[in-house]
Amino acid sequence: MAFKRYIPVESISELTINRLSVYLRCLDQLEQEGVLTVSSQELADRFHLNSAQIRKDLAYFGEFGIRGVGYNVAQLKEHLVNILGLNEERHALIVGAGNLGTALAHYSGFNTGGFRIVGILDNDPKRIGAQIPGGLVVEDVKFLPDIVKERNVHIGIITVPAAAAQKVFDALVEAGVQAVLNFAPTQLKGHPEVKLKNVDLKINLELLSFFLTQAGKLVPPA
């Protein structure tokens, strides 16, 4: 059984929320395999996680499971779905119909588990009107405010070149979008009432390059 706790959202780190998503995927797999209950240690051993971290993360949101028995897989999965807000459908709008935007538009992970891509926009006349894999038709970005309102868009996804990203972000904020996922390789000036998450693929590659370059060079302090 879970007991509700009222914890300010800002006090919970993004790393914790990221781990909840990982736990949800693990529980999905266990449910598909017919597993009914699982302990934090079994969950950790099976999916290479940390049992103490699992218990700590879940404790932010209540008391789950039964001592000596573990967690009911279906019930814990339902709790995580509710905590992550995946029990409601979130509409997302992609701005930028280049290679990345087009790929995201028909990526199955963006159209399941509580999310649905409801449009893809661009300002290039050569792209506007083109049908992309997945069934969407590229629309003119000038209609962004109307589309956000009419299709009840919650999340904007920016896949335009860096030079245009801030203008697109500002337009999404002005239209009433509540959260933005930015794939453009630039830092944006955010807005206090809009959640902004940056995904810079090159930065992650540079991080890997750092570890490849520095492997064996870093000596721990004596």
mmCIF file of C-alpha atoms in Angstrom:
data_model
loop_
_atom_site.group_PDB
_atom_site.id
_atom_site.type_symbol
_atom_site.label_atom_id
_atom_site.label_comp_id
_atom_site.label_asym_id
_atom_site.label_seq_id
_atom_site.Cartn_x
_atom_site.Cartn_y
_atom_site.Cartn_z
ATOM 1 C CA MET A 1 0.000 0.000 0.000
ATOM 2 C CA ALA A 2 1.223 3.544 -0.723
ATOM 3 C CA PHE A 3 0.658 6.478 1.607
ATOM 4 C CA LYS A 4 0.632 9.891 -0.052
ATOM 5 C CA ARG A 5 3.283 12.381 0.922
ATOM 6 C CA TYR A 6 3.289 16.023 -0.023
ATOM 7 C CA ILE A 7 6.799 16.913 -1.124
ATOM 8 C CA PRO A 8 7.574 20.050 -3.154
ATOM 9 C CA VAL A 9 8.378 19.087 -6.729
ATOM 10 C CA GLU A 10 11.444 21.338 -6.737
ATOM 11 C CA SER A 11 12.981 19.311 -3.903
ATOM 12 C CA ILE A 12 13.107 16.162 -6.055
ATOM 13 C CA SER A 13 16.083 15.970 -8.414
ATOM 14 C CA GLU A 14 15.842 15.199 -12.116
ATOM 15 C CA LEU A 15 18.125 12.216 -11.503
ATOM 16 C CA THR A 16 15.481 10.744 -9.188
ATOM 17 C CA ILE A 17 12.749 11.265 -11.788
ATOM 18 C CA ASN A 18 14.984 9.706 -14.455
ATOM 19 C CA ARG A 19 15.417 6.640 -12.262
ATOM 20 C CA LEU A 20 11.644 6.345 -11.789
ATOM 21 C CA SER A 21 11.361 6.053 -15.578
ATOM 22 C CA VAL A 22 13.995 3.311 -15.524
ATOM 23 C CA TYR A 23 12.105 1.458 -12.769
ATOM 24 C CA LEU A 24 8.914 1.703 -14.816
ATOM 25 C CA ARG A 25 10.595 0.058 -17.815
ATOM 26 C CA CYS A 26 11.906 -2.708 -15.570
ATOM 27 C CA LEU A 27 8.445 -3.314 -14.131
ATOM 28 C CA ASP A 28 6.990 -3.385 -17.645
ATOM 29 C CA GLN A 29 9.369 -6.197 -18.520
ATOM 30 C CA LEU A 30 8.630 -8.122 -15.317
ATOM 31 C CA GLU A 31 4.885 -7.802 -15.911
ATOM 32 C CA GLN A 32 5.269 -9.129 -19.454
ATOM 33 C CA GLU A 33 7.121 -12.123 -17.996
ATOM 34 C CA GLY A 34 4.312 -12.806 -15.552
ATOM 35 C CA VAL A 35 6.219 -11.806 -12.406
ATOM 36 C CA LEU A 36 3.779 -10.828 -9.645
ATOM 37 C CA THR A 37 6.046 -9.569 -6.853
ATOM 38 C CA VAL A 38 9.636 -8.373 -6.666
ATOM 39 C CA SER A 39 11.869 -7.106 -3.868
ATOM 40 C CA SER A 40 14.143 -4.089 -4.228
ATOM 41 C CA GLN A 41 17.150 -6.433 -4.100
ATOM 42 C CA GLU A 42 15.734 -8.694 -6.812
ATOM 43 C CA LEU A 43 14.939 -5.655 -8.931
ATOM 44 C CA ALA A 44 18.460 -4.348 -8.449
ATOM 45 C CA ASP A 45 20.127 -7.678 -9.215
ATOM 46 C CA ARG A 46 18.040 -8.291 -12.306
ATOM 47 C CA PHE A 47 18.499 -4.853 -13.894
ATOM 48 C CA HIS A 48 21.905 -3.809 -12.501
ATOM 49 C CA LEU A 49 20.483 -1.182 -10.161
ATOM 50 C CA ASN A 50 21.080 -0.197 -6.528
ATOM 51 C CA SER A 51 18.546 -1.576 -4.048
ATOM 52 C CA ALA A 52 19.122 1.161 -1.461
ATOM 53 C CA GLN A 53 18.667 3.817 -4.156
ATOM 54 C CA ILE A 54 15.421 2.194 -5.300
ATOM 55 C CA ARG A 55 14.007 2.301 -1.768
ATOM 56 C CA LYS A 56 15.170 5.901 -1.269
ATOM 57 C CA ASP A 57 13.659 7.100 -4.560
ATOM 58 C CA LEU A 58 10.306 5.459 -3.888
ATOM 59 C CA ALA A 59 10.233 6.825 -0.330
ATOM 60 C CA TYR A 60 9.829 10.361 -1.718
ATOM 61 C CA PHE A 61 6.340 9.401 -2.844
ATOM 62 C CA GLY A 62 5.074 7.021 -0.197
ATOM 63 C CA GLU A 63 5.500 3.601 1.354
ATOM 64 C CA PHE A 64 5.309 0.800 -1.176
ATOM 65 C CA GLY A 65 5.466 -2.945 -0.781
ATOM 66 C CA ILE A 66 5.272 -5.331 2.145
ATOM 67 C CA ARG A 67 8.274 -6.193 4.303
ATOM 68 C CA GLY A 68 9.428 -9.730 3.581
ATOM 69 C CA VAL A 69 7.284 -9.949 0.442
ATOM 70 C CA GLY A 70 8.344 -7.068 -1.777
ATOM 71 C CA TYR A 71 6.467 -4.941 -4.260
ATOM 72 C CA ASN A 72 3.400 -5.975 -6.172
ATOM 73 C CA VAL A 73 4.639 -5.421 -9.732
ATOM 74 C CA ALA A 74 1.323 -4.300 -11.225
ATOM 75 C CA GLN A 75 0.503 -1.963 -8.336
ATOM 76 C CA LEU A 76 3.962 -0.371 -8.233
ATOM 77 C CA LYS A 77 3.841 0.114 -11.985
ATOM 78 C CA GLU A 78 0.472 1.857 -11.632
ATOM 79 C CA HIS A 79 1.851 4.121 -8.896
ATOM 80 C CA LEU A 80 4.837 5.124 -11.073
ATOM 81 C CA VAL A 81 2.569 5.788 -14.050
ATOM 82 C CA ASN A 82 0.516 8.140 -11.879
ATOM 83 C CA ILE A 83 3.569 9.814 -10.335
ATOM 84 C CA LEU A 84 5.057 10.473 -13.780
ATOM 85 C CA GLY A 85 1.715 11.735 -15.080
ATOM 86 C CA LEU A 86 1.536 9.052 -17.767
ATOM 87 C CA ASN A 87 -2.083 8.285 -16.934
ATOM 88 C CA GLU A 88 -2.959 11.346 -19.040
ATOM 89 C CA GLU A 89 -2.202 11.812 -22.736
ATOM 90 C CA ARG A 90 0.322 14.603 -23.382
ATOM 91 C CA HIS A 91 0.229 16.216 -26.801
ATOM 92 C CA ALA A 92 3.566 17.216 -28.317
ATOM 93 C CA LEU A 93 4.368 19.456 -31.278
ATOM 94 C CA ILE A 94 7.637 19.256 -33.235
ATOM 95 C CA VAL A 95 9.062 22.434 -34.758
ATOM 96 C CA GLY A 96 11.650 21.628 -37.417
ATOM 97 C CA ALA A 97 10.986 19.016 -40.116
ATOM 98 C CA GLY A 98 14.589 18.173 -40.913
ATOM 99 C CA ASN A 99 16.143 14.742 -40.468
ATOM 100 C CA LEU A 100 15.947 14.757 -36.660
ATOM 101 C CA GLY A 101 12.437 16.197 -36.437
ATOM 102 C CA THR A 102 11.138 13.745 -39.003
ATOM 103 C CA ALA A 103 12.766 10.818 -37.221
ATOM 104 C CA LEU A 104 11.262 11.847 -33.868
ATOM 105 C CA ALA A 105 7.821 12.307 -35.435
ATOM 106 C CA HIS A 106 7.513 8.628 -36.277
ATOM 107 C CA TYR A 107 9.556 7.240 -33.383
ATOM 108 C CA SER A 108 7.200 4.841 -31.610
ATOM 109 C CA GLY A 109 8.430 5.870 -28.159
ATOM 110 C CA PHE A 110 7.030 9.371 -28.705
ATOM 111 C CA ASN A 111 3.557 8.026 -29.505
ATOM 112 C CA THR A 112 3.051 5.571 -26.663
ATOM 113 C CA GLY A 113 3.002 5.623 -22.872
ATOM 114 C CA GLY A 114 1.028 8.828 -22.504
ATOM 115 C CA PHE A 115 2.495 10.853 -25.376
ATOM 116 C CA ARG A 116 1.208 11.691 -28.838
ATOM 117 C CA ILE A 117 2.820 13.797 -31.548
ATOM 118 C CA VAL A 118 0.007 15.961 -32.931
ATOM 119 C CA GLY A 119 1.938 17.972 -35.503
ATOM 120 C CA ILE A 120 5.245 18.875 -37.122
ATOM 121 C CA LEU A 121 5.984 22.387 -38.375
ATOM 122 C CA ASP A 122 8.562 24.069 -40.598
ATOM 123 C CA ASN A 123 9.125 27.348 -42.444
ATOM 124 C CA ASP A 124 10.641 25.818 -45.595
ATOM 125 C CA PRO A 125 8.136 25.915 -48.497
ATOM 126 C CA LYS A 126 9.791 22.783 -49.930
ATOM 127 C CA ARG A 127 8.932 20.818 -46.782
ATOM 128 C CA ILE A 128 5.492 22.237 -46.021
ATOM 129 C CA GLY A 129 2.799 19.871 -47.264
ATOM 130 C CA ALA A 130 5.076 16.833 -47.362
ATOM 131 C CA GLN A 131 3.822 13.654 -45.700
ATOM 132 C CA ILE A 132 6.351 12.009 -43.439
ATOM 133 C CA PRO A 133 6.563 8.414 -42.166
ATOM 134 C CA GLY A 134 3.961 7.955 -39.479
ATOM 135 C CA GLY A 135 1.258 9.852 -41.330
ATOM 136 C CA LEU A 136 1.796 13.462 -40.283
ATOM 137 C CA VAL A 137 1.916 16.256 -42.856
ATOM 138 C CA VAL A 138 4.412 19.086 -42.392
ATOM 139 C CA GLU A 139 2.563 22.335 -41.656
ATOM 140 C CA ASP A 140 3.588 25.975 -41.837
ATOM 141 C CA VAL A 141 5.146 27.261 -38.614
ATOM 142 C CA LYS A 142 3.150 30.483 -38.961
ATOM 143 C CA PHE A 143 0.129 28.515 -37.730
ATOM 144 C CA LEU A 144 1.925 27.517 -34.502
ATOM 145 C CA PRO A 145 -0.275 29.587 -32.104
ATOM 146 C CA ASP A 146 -3.509 28.208 -33.570
ATOM 147 C CA ILE A 147 -2.236 24.614 -33.595
ATOM 148 C CA VAL A 148 -1.090 24.802 -29.962
ATOM 149 C CA LYS A 149 -4.541 25.998 -28.911
ATOM 150 C CA GLU A 150 -6.676 23.790 -31.141
ATOM 151 C CA ARG A 151 -4.732 20.567 -30.463
ATOM 152 C CA ASN A 152 -4.149 21.225 -26.771
ATOM 153 C CA VAL A 153 -0.361 20.999 -27.060
ATOM 154 C CA HIS A 154 1.471 20.507 -23.741
ATOM 155 C CA ILE A 155 5.039 19.952 -24.949
ATOM 156 C CA GLY A 156 7.025 21.642 -27.685
ATOM 157 C CA ILE A 157 9.957 19.821 -29.281
ATOM 158 C CA ILE A 158 12.566 22.036 -30.960
ATOM 159 C CA THR A 159 14.618 20.476 -33.778
ATOM 160 C CA VAL A 160 15.566 23.605 -35.730
ATOM 161 C CA PRO A 161 19.098 24.979 -36.333
ATOM 162 C CA ALA A 162 20.695 26.728 -33.352
ATOM 163 C CA ALA A 163 20.222 30.209 -34.804
ATOM 164 C CA ALA A 164 16.437 29.808 -34.918
ATOM 165 C CA ALA A 165 15.933 27.958 -31.623
ATOM 166 C CA GLN A 166 15.385 30.940 -29.313
ATOM 167 C CA LYS A 167 12.771 32.446 -31.626
ATOM 168 C CA VAL A 168 10.938 29.112 -31.762
ATOM 169 C CA PHE A 169 11.117 28.710 -27.978
ATOM 170 C CA ASP A 170 9.701 32.204 -27.455
ATOM 171 C CA ALA A 171 6.885 31.461 -29.914
ATOM 172 C CA LEU A 172 6.012 28.230 -28.076
ATOM 173 C CA VAL A 173 5.959 30.045 -24.726
ATOM 174 C CA GLU A 174 3.798 32.822 -26.157
ATOM 175 C CA ALA A 175 1.386 30.220 -27.549
ATOM 176 C CA GLY A 176 0.943 28.671 -24.101
ATOM 177 C CA VAL A 177 3.092 25.531 -24.220
ATOM 178 C CA GLN A 178 3.993 24.392 -20.701
ATOM 179 C CA ALA A 179 7.175 22.414 -21.372
ATOM 180 C CA VAL A 180 9.853 22.340 -24.075
ATOM 181 C CA LEU A 181 12.349 19.682 -25.137
ATOM 182 C CA ASN A 182 15.178 21.391 -27.016
ATOM 183 C CA PHE A 183 17.389 19.385 -29.382
ATOM 184 C CA ALA A 184 19.025 22.474 -30.931
ATOM 185 C CA PRO A 185 22.738 22.708 -30.001
ATOM 186 C CA THR A 186 22.446 26.008 -28.141
ATOM 187 C CA GLN A 187 21.588 27.333 -24.698
ATOM 188 C CA LEU A 188 18.217 29.032 -24.607
ATOM 189 C CA LYS A 189 16.993 31.839 -22.377
ATOM 190 C CA GLY A 190 14.265 30.096 -20.437
ATOM 191 C CA HIS A 191 10.980 31.226 -18.946
ATOM 192 C CA PRO A 192 10.093 30.873 -15.243
ATOM 193 C CA GLU A 193 6.737 29.227 -15.946
ATOM 194 C CA VAL A 194 7.896 26.817 -18.659
ATOM 195 C CA LYS A 195 9.981 23.703 -18.006
ATOM 196 C CA LEU A 196 12.910 23.577 -20.439
ATOM 197 C CA LYS A 197 14.969 20.427 -21.010
ATOM 198 C CA ASN A 198 17.991 20.505 -23.320
ATOM 199 C CA VAL A 199 19.184 17.402 -25.161
ATOM 200 C CA ASP A 200 22.519 18.113 -26.843
ATOM 201 C CA LEU A 201 23.705 14.960 -28.570
ATOM 202 C CA LYS A 202 27.144 16.405 -29.316
ATOM 203 C CA ILE A 203 27.770 17.207 -25.651
ATOM 204 C CA ASN A 204 27.136 13.557 -24.802
ATOM 205 C CA LEU A 205 29.562 12.456 -27.518
ATOM 206 C CA GLU A 206 32.157 14.906 -26.180
ATOM 207 C CA LEU A 207 31.651 13.443 -22.701
ATOM 208 C CA LEU A 208 32.423 9.976 -24.072
ATOM 209 C CA SER A 209 35.418 11.384 -25.934
ATOM 210 C CA PHE A 210 36.715 12.839 -22.661
ATOM 211 C CA PHE A 211 36.611 9.460 -20.951
ATOM 212 C CA LEU A 212 38.279 7.761 -23.930
ATOM 213 C CA THR A 213 41.011 10.395 -23.985
ATOM 214 C CA GLN A 214 41.611 10.526 -20.243
ATOM 215 C CA ALA A 215 41.396 6.792 -19.513
ATOM 216 C CA GLY A 216 44.476 5.879 -17.526
ATOM 217 C CA LYS A 217 45.683 9.498 -17.306
ATOM 218 C CA LEU A 218 43.782 10.537 -14.222
ATOM 219 C CA VAL A 219 45.563 9.536 -11.059
ATOM 220 C CA PRO A 220 43.594 9.677 -7.784
ATOM 221 C CA PRO A 221 45.036 11.999 -5.113
ATOM 222 C CA ALA A 222 47.345 10.381 -2.565
#
